[in-house]
């Protein structure tokens, strides 16, 4: 499997400069990054159902007899090399593998070196970039299908069900599925869906996962004429988002980008709104690998993926972008939503407007 071989080479290059001889990848995010596999049965766990030991000379896969056949046939392929299968009734713990291997050379668990390994995981390969572009199109289509199918009187839970269906049938796991209607859009930044019924206004938020990759977007729908104040706020938040995107460039520090974010809020007249919610950050094989923080020194790299989500009370702008050498590429723009154009330093950015529905 070419992807596995390519990623193993990356790990081995990283190991050269580390004070240990090998690493055991045991968490879903790292197995997904390594192989593209769905390394879980239970969605609500970080633990993977398959482990990979990587050293300078070895690549060994560990899994139970329950999982082996499906993993090889449907997820990973049959070119792994050495495979260690253990019976389900005698589970092999990750810690016991590292202890046994450390008799030969020092081996660490991935979670023990998470901070260091994050840099390896964040820069995507060409095949991973291609997967992300496809995921962006599918995610946008799922959210747009939901927005166009809404009916007044539906509950937030029913709308969330629509969104989950639209995502899952496209192979996307809706790991974050937020819906707010009417006054709840202004009341809560993270609105878990309730049985409140839609009258005029709804916010739909999806963070979807496919083969381990996370992607995020938010869309707004209004039935009837949009209030002037809401129009003003949405234009402002789209301007902030566009400025964040524009400055998400190779070599830019996250700390400097934080300053740019604050200036963007102030420039549109909402100086303190940034304090009410985080602004998003680096994504990839975790919903947010790293949030935008004032003291962050990390530099933005090519082929990283970011999801900014600036908000002003009652509205929000969110899409996922790929960092390229020539600038940001928006991955989650669909075909059905109205767009507004924002110009930043001579560059134009298309941002989804509020979809107006006059039916229902």
mmCIF file of C-alpha atoms in Angstrom, residues 3-351:
data_model
loop_
_atom_site.group_PDB
_atom_site.id
_atom_site.type_symbol
_atom_site.label_atom_id
_atom_site.label_comp_id
_atom_site.label_asym_id
_atom_site.label_seq_id
_atom_site.Cartn_x
_atom_site.Cartn_y
_atom_site.Cartn_z
ATOM 1 C CA UNK A 3 0.249 5.460 1.307
ATOM 2 C CA UNK A 4 1.402 3.304 4.192
ATOM 3 C CA UNK A 5 4.924 3.096 2.770
ATOM 4 C CA UNK A 6 5.068 6.861 2.252
ATOM 5 C CA UNK A 7 3.918 7.614 5.788
ATOM 6 C CA UNK A 8 6.273 5.058 7.320
ATOM 7 C CA UNK A 9 9.152 6.823 5.574
ATOM 8 C CA UNK A 10 8.023 10.110 7.159
ATOM 9 C CA UNK A 11 7.975 8.529 10.605
ATOM 10 C CA UNK A 12 11.433 7.062 10.107
ATOM 11 C CA UNK A 13 12.866 10.420 9.028
ATOM 12 C CA UNK A 14 11.348 11.937 12.162
ATOM 13 C CA UNK A 15 12.794 9.171 14.363
ATOM 14 C CA UNK A 16 16.344 10.059 13.280
ATOM 15 C CA UNK A 17 16.301 13.169 15.477
ATOM 16 C CA UNK A 18 14.437 11.626 18.422
ATOM 17 C CA UNK A 19 15.954 10.230 21.650
ATOM 18 C CA UNK A 20 14.228 6.869 21.132
ATOM 19 C CA UNK A 21 14.348 4.055 18.587
ATOM 20 C CA UNK A 22 10.714 3.483 17.711
ATOM 21 C CA UNK A 23 7.127 4.549 18.214
ATOM 22 C CA UNK A 24 3.903 2.614 18.694
ATOM 23 C CA UNK A 25 0.970 4.343 17.015
ATOM 24 C CA UNK A 26 -2.122 3.418 19.018
ATOM 25 C CA UNK A 27 -4.601 6.295 18.649
ATOM 26 C CA UNK A 28 -7.214 6.640 15.919
ATOM 27 C CA UNK A 29 -5.885 9.961 14.625
ATOM 28 C CA UNK A 30 -2.417 8.532 14.054
ATOM 29 C CA UNK A 31 -3.584 5.280 12.477
ATOM 30 C CA UNK A 32 -5.882 7.241 10.164
ATOM 31 C CA UNK A 33 -2.987 9.534 9.226
ATOM 32 C CA UNK A 34 -0.728 6.524 8.641
ATOM 33 C CA UNK A 35 -3.131 4.345 6.645
ATOM 34 C CA UNK A 36 -6.391 6.195 5.922
ATOM 35 C CA UNK A 37 -8.179 3.433 7.832
ATOM 36 C CA UNK A 38 -11.263 3.659 10.010
ATOM 37 C CA UNK A 39 -9.495 2.348 13.075
ATOM 38 C CA UNK A 40 -12.478 2.116 15.402
ATOM 39 C CA UNK A 41 -15.657 0.280 16.237
ATOM 40 C CA UNK A 42 -16.844 2.704 18.906
ATOM 41 C CA UNK A 43 -16.906 6.308 17.666
ATOM 42 C CA UNK A 44 -16.631 7.627 21.212
ATOM 43 C CA UNK A 45 -13.054 6.581 21.873
ATOM 44 C CA UNK A 46 -9.549 7.774 20.988
ATOM 45 C CA UNK A 47 -8.117 4.266 21.133
ATOM 46 C CA UNK A 48 -7.491 2.476 17.855
ATOM 47 C CA UNK A 49 -8.440 -1.146 17.196
ATOM 48 C CA UNK A 50 -5.092 -1.642 15.457
ATOM 49 C CA UNK A 51 -1.575 -0.604 16.490
ATOM 50 C CA UNK A 52 1.519 -0.036 14.364
ATOM 51 C CA UNK A 53 5.064 -0.342 15.647
ATOM 52 C CA UNK A 54 7.549 1.598 13.520
ATOM 53 C CA UNK A 55 11.301 1.479 14.028
ATOM 54 C CA UNK A 56 14.241 2.125 11.714
ATOM 55 C CA UNK A 57 13.935 -1.385 10.280
ATOM 56 C CA UNK A 58 10.505 -2.743 11.267
ATOM 57 C CA UNK A 59 6.841 -2.069 10.616
ATOM 58 C CA UNK A 60 4.607 -4.374 12.635
ATOM 59 C CA UNK A 61 0.806 -4.324 12.773
ATOM 60 C CA UNK A 62 -0.977 -5.567 15.916
ATOM 61 C CA UNK A 63 -4.704 -6.355 16.060
ATOM 62 C CA UNK A 64 -7.147 -8.872 17.487
ATOM 63 C CA UNK A 65 -8.495 -11.836 15.555
ATOM 64 C CA UNK A 66 -11.873 -10.041 15.372
ATOM 65 C CA UNK A 67 -10.502 -7.123 13.374
ATOM 66 C CA UNK A 68 -7.802 -8.631 11.159
ATOM 67 C CA UNK A 69 -9.822 -9.734 8.123
ATOM 68 C CA UNK A 70 -11.875 -6.552 7.740
ATOM 69 C CA UNK A 71 -8.860 -4.313 8.257
ATOM 70 C CA UNK A 72 -6.823 -6.100 5.603
ATOM 71 C CA UNK A 73 -9.700 -6.496 3.132
ATOM 72 C CA UNK A 74 -11.381 -3.092 3.455
ATOM 73 C CA UNK A 75 -9.123 -0.605 5.202
ATOM 74 C CA UNK A 76 -5.391 -1.219 5.039
ATOM 75 C CA UNK A 77 -4.686 -3.794 2.329
ATOM 76 C CA UNK A 78 -2.522 -6.878 2.416
ATOM 77 C CA UNK A 79 0.913 -5.283 1.969
ATOM 78 C CA UNK A 80 1.543 -4.503 5.624
ATOM 79 C CA UNK A 81 4.370 -6.953 6.148
ATOM 80 C CA UNK A 82 4.621 -8.399 9.644
ATOM 81 C CA UNK A 83 1.272 -8.822 11.424
ATOM 82 C CA UNK A 84 0.835 -9.892 15.025
ATOM 83 C CA UNK A 85 -2.687 -11.186 15.749
ATOM 84 C CA UNK A 86 -3.811 -11.757 19.320
ATOM 85 C CA UNK A 87 -7.028 -13.476 20.518
ATOM 86 C CA UNK A 88 -9.837 -11.187 21.606
ATOM 87 C CA UNK A 89 -10.013 -12.890 25.018
ATOM 88 C CA UNK A 90 -6.343 -12.133 25.725
ATOM 89 C CA UNK A 91 -5.997 -8.491 24.641
ATOM 90 C CA UNK A 92 -2.566 -7.064 24.022
ATOM 91 C CA UNK A 93 -2.179 -3.679 25.654
ATOM 92 C CA UNK A 94 -0.177 -0.951 23.967
ATOM 93 C CA UNK A 95 1.925 -0.517 27.092
ATOM 94 C CA UNK A 96 2.936 -4.181 27.079
ATOM 95 C CA UNK A 97 4.125 -3.895 23.461
ATOM 96 C CA UNK A 98 6.367 -0.932 24.231
ATOM 97 C CA UNK A 99 7.718 -2.647 27.336
ATOM 98 C CA UNK A 100 8.579 -5.794 25.386
ATOM 99 C CA UNK A 101 10.153 -3.886 22.496
ATOM 100 C CA UNK A 102 12.183 -1.722 24.847
ATOM 101 C CA UNK A 103 14.266 -4.784 25.719
ATOM 102 C CA UNK A 104 15.824 -4.235 22.284
ATOM 103 C CA UNK A 105 15.616 -0.435 21.979
ATOM 104 C CA UNK A 106 13.589 2.367 23.497
ATOM 105 C CA UNK A 107 10.041 2.516 22.102
ATOM 106 C CA UNK A 108 7.491 5.167 23.075
ATOM 107 C CA UNK A 109 3.718 5.383 22.804
ATOM 108 C CA UNK A 110 2.344 8.033 20.473
ATOM 109 C CA UNK A 111 0.397 9.730 23.254
ATOM 110 C CA UNK A 112 3.632 10.162 25.227
ATOM 111 C CA UNK A 113 5.120 12.316 22.453
ATOM 112 C CA UNK A 114 1.930 13.912 21.130
ATOM 113 C CA UNK A 115 3.317 17.434 20.998
ATOM 114 C CA UNK A 116 6.335 16.395 18.932
ATOM 115 C CA UNK A 117 4.434 14.031 16.641
ATOM 116 C CA UNK A 118 1.759 16.629 15.857
ATOM 117 C CA UNK A 119 4.129 18.368 13.438
ATOM 118 C CA UNK A 120 4.582 15.130 11.483
ATOM 119 C CA UNK A 121 0.831 14.559 11.315
ATOM 120 C CA UNK A 122 -0.162 18.089 10.269
ATOM 121 C CA UNK A 123 1.605 18.504 6.911
ATOM 122 C CA UNK A 124 -0.372 16.522 4.353
ATOM 123 C CA UNK A 125 0.936 14.391 1.508
ATOM 124 C CA UNK A 126 -0.365 14.919 -2.069
ATOM 125 C CA UNK A 127 -2.752 11.964 -1.747
ATOM 126 C CA UNK A 128 -4.068 13.299 1.569
ATOM 127 C CA UNK A 129 -4.602 16.727 -0.020
ATOM 128 C CA UNK A 130 -6.612 15.068 -2.802
ATOM 129 C CA UNK A 131 -8.730 13.283 -0.187
ATOM 130 C CA UNK A 132 -9.327 16.589 1.604
ATOM 131 C CA UNK A 133 -10.506 18.295 -1.572
ATOM 132 C CA UNK A 134 -13.025 15.522 -2.137
ATOM 133 C CA UNK A 135 -14.141 15.677 1.503
ATOM 134 C CA UNK A 136 -14.660 19.431 1.170
ATOM 135 C CA UNK A 137 -16.998 18.999 -1.795
ATOM 136 C CA UNK A 138 -18.963 16.237 -0.104
ATOM 137 C CA UNK A 139 -19.311 18.158 3.171
ATOM 138 C CA UNK A 140 -20.528 21.303 1.419
ATOM 139 C CA UNK A 141 -23.082 19.238 -0.491
ATOM 140 C CA UNK A 142 -24.341 17.630 2.735
ATOM 141 C CA UNK A 143 -24.856 20.973 4.474
ATOM 142 C CA UNK A 144 -26.450 22.572 1.418
ATOM 143 C CA UNK A 145 -28.841 19.645 1.025
ATOM 144 C CA UNK A 146 -29.855 20.135 4.646
ATOM 145 C CA UNK A 147 -30.301 23.899 4.275
ATOM 146 C CA UNK A 148 -32.369 23.614 1.099
ATOM 147 C CA UNK A 149 -34.593 20.910 2.574
ATOM 148 C CA UNK A 150 -35.495 22.726 5.808
ATOM 149 C CA UNK A 151 -39.115 23.290 6.739
ATOM 150 C CA UNK A 152 -40.414 25.838 9.207
ATOM 151 C CA UNK A 153 -41.760 24.087 12.271
ATOM 152 C CA UNK A 154 -39.064 21.414 12.294
ATOM 153 C CA UNK A 155 -37.207 20.933 15.554
ATOM 154 C CA UNK A 156 -33.472 21.412 15.900
ATOM 155 C CA UNK A 157 -33.207 17.682 16.537
ATOM 156 C CA UNK A 158 -35.017 16.925 13.287
ATOM 157 C CA UNK A 159 -32.704 19.297 11.413
ATOM 158 C CA UNK A 160 -29.686 17.629 13.031
ATOM 159 C CA UNK A 161 -31.107 14.310 11.847
ATOM 160 C CA UNK A 162 -31.312 15.662 8.301
ATOM 161 C CA UNK A 163 -27.693 16.783 8.522
ATOM 162 C CA UNK A 164 -26.519 13.458 9.934
ATOM 163 C CA UNK A 165 -28.290 11.588 7.135
ATOM 164 C CA UNK A 166 -26.863 13.875 4.450
ATOM 165 C CA UNK A 167 -23.362 13.403 5.860
ATOM 166 C CA UNK A 168 -23.421 9.671 6.549
ATOM 167 C CA UNK A 169 -24.766 8.738 3.116
ATOM 168 C CA UNK A 170 -21.706 10.527 1.694
ATOM 169 C CA UNK A 171 -19.360 8.540 3.922
ATOM 170 C CA UNK A 172 -18.882 11.362 6.437
ATOM 171 C CA UNK A 173 -19.205 10.920 10.192
ATOM 172 C CA UNK A 174 -20.937 14.007 11.690
ATOM 173 C CA UNK A 175 -18.724 14.236 14.768
ATOM 174 C CA UNK A 176 -19.942 17.786 15.498
ATOM 175 C CA UNK A 177 -23.578 18.385 14.564
ATOM 176 C CA UNK A 178 -24.844 21.694 15.957
ATOM 177 C CA UNK A 179 -28.159 23.372 15.189
ATOM 178 C CA UNK A 180 -29.645 26.565 16.619
ATOM 179 C CA UNK A 181 -32.895 28.235 15.612
ATOM 180 C CA UNK A 182 -34.045 31.815 16.129
ATOM 181 C CA UNK A 183 -32.986 33.250 19.518
ATOM 182 C CA UNK A 184 -30.665 30.303 20.259
ATOM 183 C CA UNK A 185 -28.367 31.440 17.417
ATOM 184 C CA UNK A 186 -27.510 34.520 19.479
ATOM 185 C CA UNK A 187 -27.667 32.810 22.857
ATOM 186 C CA UNK A 188 -25.125 30.002 22.397
ATOM 187 C CA UNK A 189 -21.883 29.579 20.451
ATOM 188 C CA UNK A 190 -22.030 25.768 20.733
ATOM 189 C CA UNK A 191 -25.757 24.992 20.395
ATOM 190 C CA UNK A 192 -26.407 21.292 20.846
ATOM 191 C CA UNK A 193 -29.759 20.615 19.137
ATOM 192 C CA UNK A 194 -32.973 20.637 21.173
ATOM 193 C CA UNK A 195 -36.681 20.176 20.492
ATOM 194 C CA UNK A 196 -37.124 23.920 19.827
ATOM 195 C CA UNK A 197 -38.949 24.517 16.529
ATOM 196 C CA UNK A 198 -37.702 26.631 13.640
ATOM 197 C CA UNK A 199 -39.561 29.838 12.909
ATOM 198 C CA UNK A 200 -37.331 32.190 10.877
ATOM 199 C CA UNK A 201 -33.602 31.692 11.382
ATOM 200 C CA UNK A 202 -31.266 28.712 11.705
ATOM 201 C CA UNK A 203 -27.541 28.045 12.027
ATOM 202 C CA UNK A 204 -26.177 24.668 10.883
ATOM 203 C CA UNK A 205 -22.682 23.563 11.926
ATOM 204 C CA UNK A 206 -20.934 20.429 10.698
ATOM 205 C CA UNK A 207 -17.552 19.059 11.631
ATOM 206 C CA UNK A 208 -17.302 15.918 9.566
ATOM 207 C CA UNK A 209 -14.760 13.120 9.559
ATOM 208 C CA UNK A 210 -13.908 10.812 6.676
ATOM 209 C CA UNK A 211 -11.036 8.331 6.816
ATOM 210 C CA UNK A 212 -9.790 10.244 9.835
ATOM 211 C CA UNK A 213 -9.722 13.681 8.199
ATOM 212 C CA UNK A 214 -11.777 16.451 9.845
ATOM 213 C CA UNK A 215 -13.447 19.305 8.016
ATOM 214 C CA UNK A 216 -15.692 22.090 9.348
ATOM 215 C CA UNK A 217 -18.227 24.549 7.978
ATOM 216 C CA UNK A 218 -21.172 26.663 9.135
ATOM 217 C CA UNK A 219 -24.172 27.867 7.130
ATOM 218 C CA UNK A 220 -27.093 30.169 7.938
ATOM 219 C CA UNK A 221 -30.656 30.164 6.607
ATOM 220 C CA UNK A 222 -33.362 32.806 7.048
ATOM 221 C CA UNK A 223 -37.024 32.486 6.086
ATOM 222 C CA UNK A 224 -38.242 35.846 4.801
ATOM 223 C CA UNK A 225 -36.558 39.239 4.806
ATOM 224 C CA UNK A 226 -33.272 39.373 6.738
ATOM 225 C CA UNK A 227 -33.183 42.122 9.410
ATOM 226 C CA UNK A 228 -30.795 44.963 8.547
ATOM 227 C CA UNK A 229 -28.757 44.500 11.730
ATOM 228 C CA UNK A 230 -28.207 40.816 10.944
ATOM 229 C CA UNK A 231 -27.087 41.679 7.403
ATOM 230 C CA UNK A 232 -24.579 44.138 8.829
ATOM 231 C CA UNK A 233 -23.214 41.630 11.333
ATOM 232 C CA UNK A 234 -22.876 38.898 8.744
ATOM 233 C CA UNK A 235 -21.021 41.139 6.306
ATOM 234 C CA UNK A 236 -18.693 42.088 9.171
ATOM 235 C CA UNK A 237 -17.969 38.522 10.247
ATOM 236 C CA UNK A 238 -17.321 37.488 6.636
ATOM 237 C CA UNK A 239 -14.799 40.318 6.394
ATOM 238 C CA UNK A 240 -13.047 39.074 9.540
ATOM 239 C CA UNK A 241 -12.992 35.531 8.175
ATOM 240 C CA UNK A 242 -11.561 36.722 4.860
ATOM 241 C CA UNK A 243 -8.776 38.600 6.636
ATOM 242 C CA UNK A 244 -7.937 35.501 8.661
ATOM 243 C CA UNK A 245 -7.836 33.412 5.499
ATOM 244 C CA UNK A 246 -5.737 35.984 3.670
ATOM 245 C CA UNK A 247 -3.068 35.982 6.372
ATOM 246 C CA UNK A 248 -2.980 32.196 6.752
ATOM 247 C CA UNK A 249 0.197 31.898 4.725
ATOM 248 C CA UNK A 250 3.369 29.855 4.805
ATOM 249 C CA UNK A 251 5.770 31.227 7.422
ATOM 250 C CA UNK A 252 3.190 33.334 9.280
ATOM 251 C CA UNK A 253 3.273 32.822 13.046
ATOM 252 C CA UNK A 254 0.093 31.960 14.903
ATOM 253 C CA UNK A 255 0.850 34.725 17.403
ATOM 254 C CA UNK A 256 0.994 37.367 14.662
ATOM 255 C CA UNK A 257 -2.195 35.960 13.169
ATOM 256 C CA UNK A 258 -3.881 36.403 16.553
ATOM 257 C CA UNK A 259 -2.999 40.111 16.432
ATOM 258 C CA UNK A 260 -4.396 40.319 12.902
ATOM 259 C CA UNK A 261 -7.617 38.691 14.112
ATOM 260 C CA UNK A 262 -8.085 41.265 16.876
ATOM 261 C CA UNK A 263 -7.440 44.099 14.426
ATOM 262 C CA UNK A 264 -9.994 42.628 12.024
ATOM 263 C CA UNK A 265 -12.728 42.618 14.683
ATOM 264 C CA UNK A 266 -11.918 46.207 15.647
ATOM 265 C CA UNK A 267 -11.893 47.383 12.027
ATOM 266 C CA UNK A 268 -15.511 46.315 11.460
ATOM 267 C CA UNK A 269 -16.763 47.808 14.728
ATOM 268 C CA UNK A 270 -16.985 44.711 16.936
ATOM 269 C CA UNK A 271 -13.795 45.063 18.946
ATOM 270 C CA UNK A 272 -14.635 42.737 21.836
ATOM 271 C CA UNK A 273 -16.676 39.998 20.129
ATOM 272 C CA UNK A 274 -13.626 37.772 19.671
ATOM 273 C CA UNK A 275 -13.595 37.180 23.430
ATOM 274 C CA UNK A 276 -16.919 35.313 23.283
ATOM 275 C CA UNK A 277 -15.673 32.292 21.324
ATOM 276 C CA UNK A 278 -12.457 30.731 20.068
ATOM 277 C CA UNK A 279 -11.559 31.541 16.471
ATOM 278 C CA UNK A 280 -10.711 28.045 15.255
ATOM 279 C CA UNK A 281 -7.293 26.896 14.142
ATOM 280 C CA UNK A 282 -5.247 24.065 12.690
ATOM 281 C CA UNK A 283 -7.235 20.951 11.841
ATOM 282 C CA UNK A 284 -6.371 17.677 10.116
ATOM 283 C CA UNK A 285 -6.740 14.350 11.895
ATOM 284 C CA UNK A 286 -8.124 16.089 14.993
ATOM 285 C CA UNK A 287 -11.045 18.524 15.064
ATOM 286 C CA UNK A 288 -8.666 21.266 16.141
ATOM 287 C CA UNK A 289 -4.992 20.362 16.442
ATOM 288 C CA UNK A 290 -4.179 23.842 17.690
ATOM 289 C CA UNK A 291 -6.383 26.855 18.451
ATOM 290 C CA UNK A 292 -5.404 30.419 17.640
ATOM 291 C CA UNK A 293 -3.795 31.746 20.827
ATOM 292 C CA UNK A 294 -2.092 35.088 21.640
ATOM 293 C CA UNK A 295 1.264 33.604 22.658
ATOM 294 C CA UNK A 296 1.536 30.903 19.978
ATOM 295 C CA UNK A 297 4.893 30.797 18.183
ATOM 296 C CA UNK A 298 4.200 27.974 15.718
ATOM 297 C CA UNK A 299 4.667 28.854 12.053
ATOM 298 C CA UNK A 300 2.093 27.993 9.412
ATOM 299 C CA UNK A 301 3.326 25.356 6.949
ATOM 300 C CA UNK A 302 2.341 24.442 3.403
ATOM 301 C CA UNK A 303 -0.229 21.639 3.075
ATOM 302 C CA UNK A 304 -1.700 22.269 6.507
ATOM 303 C CA UNK A 305 -5.462 22.655 6.866
ATOM 304 C CA UNK A 306 -7.148 25.367 8.941
ATOM 305 C CA UNK A 307 -10.746 26.039 9.917
ATOM 306 C CA UNK A 308 -11.390 29.569 11.175
ATOM 307 C CA UNK A 309 -14.760 30.289 12.776
ATOM 308 C CA UNK A 310 -15.072 33.971 13.740
ATOM 309 C CA UNK A 311 -18.431 34.914 15.205
ATOM 310 C CA UNK A 312 -20.405 38.013 16.086
ATOM 311 C CA UNK A 313 -23.430 37.478 18.299
ATOM 312 C CA UNK A 314 -26.132 36.082 16.018
ATOM 313 C CA UNK A 315 -23.902 35.118 13.103
ATOM 314 C CA UNK A 316 -20.766 33.202 12.175
ATOM 315 C CA UNK A 317 -18.515 32.453 9.213
ATOM 316 C CA UNK A 318 -16.690 29.133 8.911
ATOM 317 C CA UNK A 319 -15.038 27.126 6.175
ATOM 318 C CA UNK A 320 -11.959 24.933 5.939
ATOM 319 C CA UNK A 321 -8.920 26.032 3.940
ATOM 320 C CA UNK A 322 -5.763 24.406 2.611
ATOM 321 C CA UNK A 323 -2.519 26.361 2.915
ATOM 322 C CA UNK A 324 -0.651 26.416 -0.405
ATOM 323 C CA UNK A 325 2.505 28.236 -1.481
ATOM 324 C CA UNK A 326 0.331 30.628 -3.506
ATOM 325 C CA UNK A 327 -2.187 31.307 -0.730
ATOM 326 C CA UNK A 328 -5.274 29.786 0.908
ATOM 327 C CA UNK A 329 -7.584 27.433 -0.985
ATOM 328 C CA UNK A 330 -11.144 27.179 0.360
ATOM 329 C CA UNK A 331 -12.155 23.511 0.419
ATOM 330 C CA UNK A 332 -15.792 23.691 1.524
ATOM 331 C CA UNK A 333 -17.524 26.074 -0.881
ATOM 332 C CA UNK A 334 -20.508 24.380 -2.504
ATOM 333 C CA UNK A 335 -22.596 25.091 -5.573
ATOM 334 C CA UNK A 336 -25.967 26.112 -4.133
ATOM 335 C CA UNK A 337 -25.279 28.891 -1.626
ATOM 336 C CA UNK A 338 -25.348 32.634 -2.325
ATOM 337 C CA UNK A 339 -21.902 34.187 -1.984
ATOM 338 C CA UNK A 340 -20.579 37.595 -1.062
ATOM 339 C CA UNK A 341 -17.174 38.791 -2.248
ATOM 340 C CA UNK A 342 -14.708 40.321 0.198
ATOM 341 C CA UNK A 343 -11.506 42.015 -0.982
ATOM 342 C CA UNK A 344 -8.411 41.947 1.241
ATOM 343 C CA UNK A 345 -5.205 43.614 0.023
ATOM 344 C CA UNK A 346 -6.274 43.202 -3.580
ATOM 345 C CA UNK A 347 -7.271 39.531 -3.196
ATOM 346 C CA UNK A 348 -10.914 38.461 -3.363
ATOM 347 C CA UNK A 349 -12.524 35.847 -1.147
ATOM 348 C CA UNK A 350 -15.960 34.311 -1.617
ATOM 349 C CA UNK A 351 -17.908 33.855 1.593
#
